[in-house]
């Protein structure tokens, strides 16, 4: 990138903790100005403040992605503060371990509104802006559960992530001719607090069933995001990159 040009801007939803935090750190370390977007305002602010003292600008934004108006405000605020947006990472997600046949209508709606609707709205809102600018990189965080029907993280979660994979394809097809790529990453079980909390005593049994014999690395997933978010990734769109330890082969 030309030294005279401002650093590119990356927006990461659900960026204040877990995998989102790793993605924020990776993109920031790679030279992006980063918008940490999350419902957890204090955590987002703490992360943004930490990063800003040792690199490009990082700012926190409070947003509930399940509301399209909130996503529109997020875009407007990022443009007002940072001037552009080149990268969007749709990472915000709601997970709820619940027996499949006991999921209530309200629980289904809550998970779908965040995981599917939030991703769809952001692809619409930010994708429109990127298409107008003639350039953009969108990376959607899907899941192994959306590919193999796993219910350990909730059947409604798995269903929502399967829908994210379909949304990735339709937005990729729509935006390809205007310089915007849209891709997905489907992680398997990661070495994360969320996975450990969800599985509890069942963690050892899960690891034993993973062909490579270990949980995935959130830092590696963040590296995958950075690669798909780079200008050099122009020929990759509508793809899903798997990182599941051999649990799902295709």
mmCIF file of N, CA and C in Angstrom, residues 13 79 91 102 148 160 182 248:
data_model
loop_
_atom_site.group_PDB
_atom_site.id
_atom_site.type_symbol
_atom_site.label_atom_id
_atom_site.label_comp_id
_atom_site.label_asym_id
_atom_site.label_seq_id
_atom_site.Cartn_x
_atom_site.Cartn_y
_atom_site.Cartn_z
ATOM 1 N N UNK A 13 -17.641 -7.435 13.678
ATOM 2 C CA UNK A 13 -18.761 -7.540 14.605
ATOM 3 C C UNK A 13 -18.480 -8.663 15.605
ATOM 4 N N UNK A 79 -17.875 5.554 8.937
ATOM 5 C CA UNK A 79 -17.495 6.468 7.853
ATOM 6 C C UNK A 79 -17.215 7.868 8.389
ATOM 7 N N UNK A 91 -18.750 -11.659 12.466
ATOM 8 C CA UNK A 91 -18.410 -12.655 13.472
ATOM 9 C C UNK A 91 -19.431 -12.751 14.598
ATOM 10 N N UNK A 102 -36.340 -29.389 22.133
ATOM 11 C CA UNK A 102 -36.825 -28.509 23.194
ATOM 12 C C UNK A 102 -36.632 -27.027 22.873
ATOM 13 N N UNK A 148 -22.297 -30.025 8.890
ATOM 14 C CA UNK A 148 -22.538 -31.441 9.206
ATOM 15 C C UNK A 148 -23.747 -31.680 10.105
ATOM 16 N N UNK A 160 -28.663 -21.760 11.610
ATOM 17 C CA UNK A 160 -28.330 -20.378 11.249
ATOM 18 C C UNK A 160 -27.013 -20.305 10.489
ATOM 19 N N UNK A 182 -16.909 -11.946 -1.212
ATOM 20 C CA UNK A 182 -17.640 -12.390 -0.026
ATOM 21 C C UNK A 182 -17.323 -13.860 0.191
ATOM 22 N N UNK A 248 -14.909 -32.968 9.024
ATOM 23 C CA UNK A 248 -15.794 -32.882 7.874
ATOM 24 C C UNK A 248 -14.927 -32.728 6.639
#
